[in-house]
PDB file of C-alpha atoms in Angstrom:
ATOM      1  CA  GLN O   1      -0.059  -0.013   0.059  1.00 61.00           C
ATOM      2  CA  GLU O   2       1.173   3.523  -0.649  1.00 73.00           C
ATOM      3  CA  ILE O   3       0.284   6.691   0.994  1.00 65.00           C
ATOM      4  CA  VAL O   4      -0.385   9.832  -0.768  1.00 66.00           C
ATOM      5  CA  ASP O   5      -0.706  12.405   1.720  1.00 64.00           C
ATOM      6  CA  PRO O   6      -0.008  10.999   5.314  1.00 67.00           C
ATOM      7  CA  MET O   7      -1.546  12.086   8.251  1.00 70.00           C
ATOM      8  CA  GLY O   8      -0.210  15.485   9.880  1.00 67.00           C
ATOM      9  CA  ARG O   9       1.523  16.882   7.189  1.00 64.00           C
ATOM     10  CA  ASP O  10       0.815  19.903   4.975  1.00 65.00           C
ATOM     11  CA  ALA O  11      -0.760  18.948   1.482  1.00 64.00           C
ATOM     12  CA  GLU O  12       1.207  21.661  -0.076  1.00 66.00           C
ATOM     13  CA  THR O  13       3.305  18.973  -2.312  1.00 63.00           C
ATOM     14  CA  LEU O  14       0.690  17.312  -3.418  1.00 66.00           C
ATOM     15  CA  VAL O  15      -1.365  20.745  -4.279  1.00 71.00           C
ATOM     16  CA  CYS O  16       0.987  22.494  -5.938  1.00 75.00           C
ATOM     17  CA  ASP O  17       3.267  19.833  -7.825  1.00 76.00           C
ATOM     18  CA  ILE O  18       1.506  16.538  -8.453  1.00 80.00           C
ATOM     19  CA  LEU O  19      -2.283  17.478  -8.752  1.00 81.00           C
ATOM     20  CA  PRO O  20      -1.497  20.121 -11.509  1.00 85.00           C
ATOM     21  CA  LYS O  21       0.701  17.700 -13.508  1.00 86.00           C
ATOM     22  CA  GLN O  22      -1.979  14.623 -13.268  1.00 86.00           C
ATOM     23  CA  LEU O  23      -4.396  17.314 -14.640  1.00 89.00           C
ATOM     24  CA  ASN O  24      -2.280  18.796 -17.306  1.00 91.00           C
ATOM     25  CA  ILE O  25      -2.977  22.213 -15.674  1.00 91.00           C
ATOM     26  CA  GLY O  26      -0.086  24.887 -15.889  1.00 92.00           C
ATOM     27  CA  VAL O  27       0.901  26.669 -12.867  1.00 91.00           C
ATOM     28  CA  ARG O  28       2.944  29.759 -12.355  1.00 91.00           C
ATOM     29  CA  LEU O  29       3.965  30.473  -8.624  1.00 89.00           C
ATOM     30  CA  TRP O  30       5.282  33.781  -7.403  1.00 89.00           C
ATOM     31  CA  LEU O  31       7.279  33.601  -4.320  1.00 86.00           C
ATOM     32  CA  LEU O  32       6.933  36.805  -2.408  1.00 82.00           C
ATOM     33  CA  ASP O  33       9.566  37.344   0.371  1.00 76.00           C
ATOM     34  CA  ARG O  34       9.340  40.666   2.568  1.00 71.00           C
ATOM     35  CA  ARG O  35      13.112  40.917   3.096  1.00 73.00           C
ATOM     36  CA  ASP O  36      14.098  43.846   0.842  1.00 72.00           C
ATOM     37  CA  SER O  37      17.009  42.073  -0.606  1.00 74.00           C
ATOM     38  CA  VAL O  38      15.259  39.513  -2.095  1.00 72.00           C
ATOM     39  CA  GLU O  39      13.461  39.898  -5.742  1.00 79.00           C
ATOM     40  CA  LEU O  40      10.169  38.442  -6.604  1.00 81.00           C
ATOM     41  CA  THR O  41      10.805  35.145  -8.367  1.00 86.00           C
ATOM     42  CA  ASN O  42       8.757  32.654  -9.796  1.00 88.00           C
ATOM     43  CA  VAL O  43       8.544  29.008 -10.563  1.00 88.00           C
ATOM     44  CA  ASP O  44       7.047  27.608 -13.554  1.00 90.00           C
ATOM     45  CA  ALA O  45       5.156  24.035 -14.352  1.00 89.00           C
ATOM     46  CA  PRO O  46       3.646  24.787 -17.208  1.00 92.00           C
ATOM     47  CA  ASP O  47       1.097  22.185 -19.023  1.00 92.00           C
ATOM     48  CA  ASP O  48       2.149  20.138 -21.971  1.00 93.00           C
ATOM     49  CA  ASP O  49       1.808  22.645 -24.526  1.00 94.00           C
ATOM     50  CA  GLY O  50       4.164  25.118 -22.305  1.00 92.00           C
ATOM     51  CA  ASN O  51       0.691  27.258 -21.029  1.00 92.00           C
ATOM     52  CA  PHE O  52      -0.052  28.444 -17.743  1.00 90.00           C
ATOM     53  CA  GLN O  53      -3.874  28.334 -16.737  1.00 91.00           C
ATOM     54  CA  VAL O  54      -3.188  29.125 -12.542  1.00 90.00           C
ATOM     55  CA  HIS O  55      -1.057  31.839 -11.436  1.00 90.00           C
ATOM     56  CA  MET O  56      -0.470  31.777  -7.563  1.00 90.00           C
ATOM     57  CA  MET O  57       1.128  33.677  -5.098  1.00 89.00           C
ATOM     58  CA  PHE O  58       3.169  32.481  -1.968  1.00 87.00           C
ATOM     59  CA  LYS O  59       3.197  34.786   0.812  1.00 82.00           C
ATOM     60  CA  PRO O  60       5.178  33.473   3.944  1.00 78.00           C
ATOM     61  CA  GLY O  61       2.288  31.275   5.214  1.00 79.00           C
ATOM     62  CA  HIS O  62      -0.374  31.118   2.623  1.00 84.00           C
ATOM     63  CA  TYR O  63      -0.961  31.075  -0.703  1.00 86.00           C
ATOM     64  CA  ASP O  64      -3.295  33.475  -3.280  1.00 89.00           C
ATOM     65  CA  LEU O  65      -4.720  32.919  -6.184  1.00 89.00           C
ATOM     66  CA  LEU O  66      -3.748  35.584  -8.891  1.00 89.00           C
ATOM     67  CA  TYR O  67      -6.817  36.455 -11.730  1.00 86.00           C
ATOM     68  CA  LEU O  68      -5.166  37.982 -14.732  1.00 80.00           C
ATOM     69  CA  ARG O  69      -6.893  40.339 -16.864  1.00 80.00           C
ATOM     70  CA  LYS O  70      -6.395  41.466 -20.254  1.00 78.00           C
ATOM     71  CA  LEU O  71      -4.716  45.303 -20.247  1.00 69.00           C
ATOM     72  CA  PRO O  72      -6.915  47.749 -22.509  1.00 73.00           C
ATOM     73  CA  PRO O  73      -4.564  48.627 -25.825  1.00 74.00           C
ATOM     74  CA  THR O  74      -3.425  51.533 -24.584  1.00 67.00           C
ATOM     75  CA  SER O  75      -0.820  51.362 -21.925  1.00 58.00           C
ATOM     76  CA  PHE O  76       0.145  53.472 -19.531  1.00 59.00           C
ATOM     77  CA  ALA O  77       3.614  54.382 -21.165  1.00 57.00           C
ATOM     78  CA  ASN O  78       1.979  55.945 -24.182  1.00 53.00           C
ATOM     79  CA  ARG O  79       0.158  58.801 -21.822  1.00 52.00           C
TER      80      ARG O  79
END
């Protein structure tokens, strides 16, 4: 018998790594650190076509789902 998610442990690896691979869902994870010396970094796990359907941000202690929106054709740089 194989244990997938043992009692008393976080399901973080199961949810963030294994589940998207099994469902062929691309995940981009942004890692936010509150230290000034650390820049925003991301960890990518694309689907089979190289796309990302889910974007998440990890803050120390929890995850947030990020909802992308399309920007209008005019950018702020052109104003």
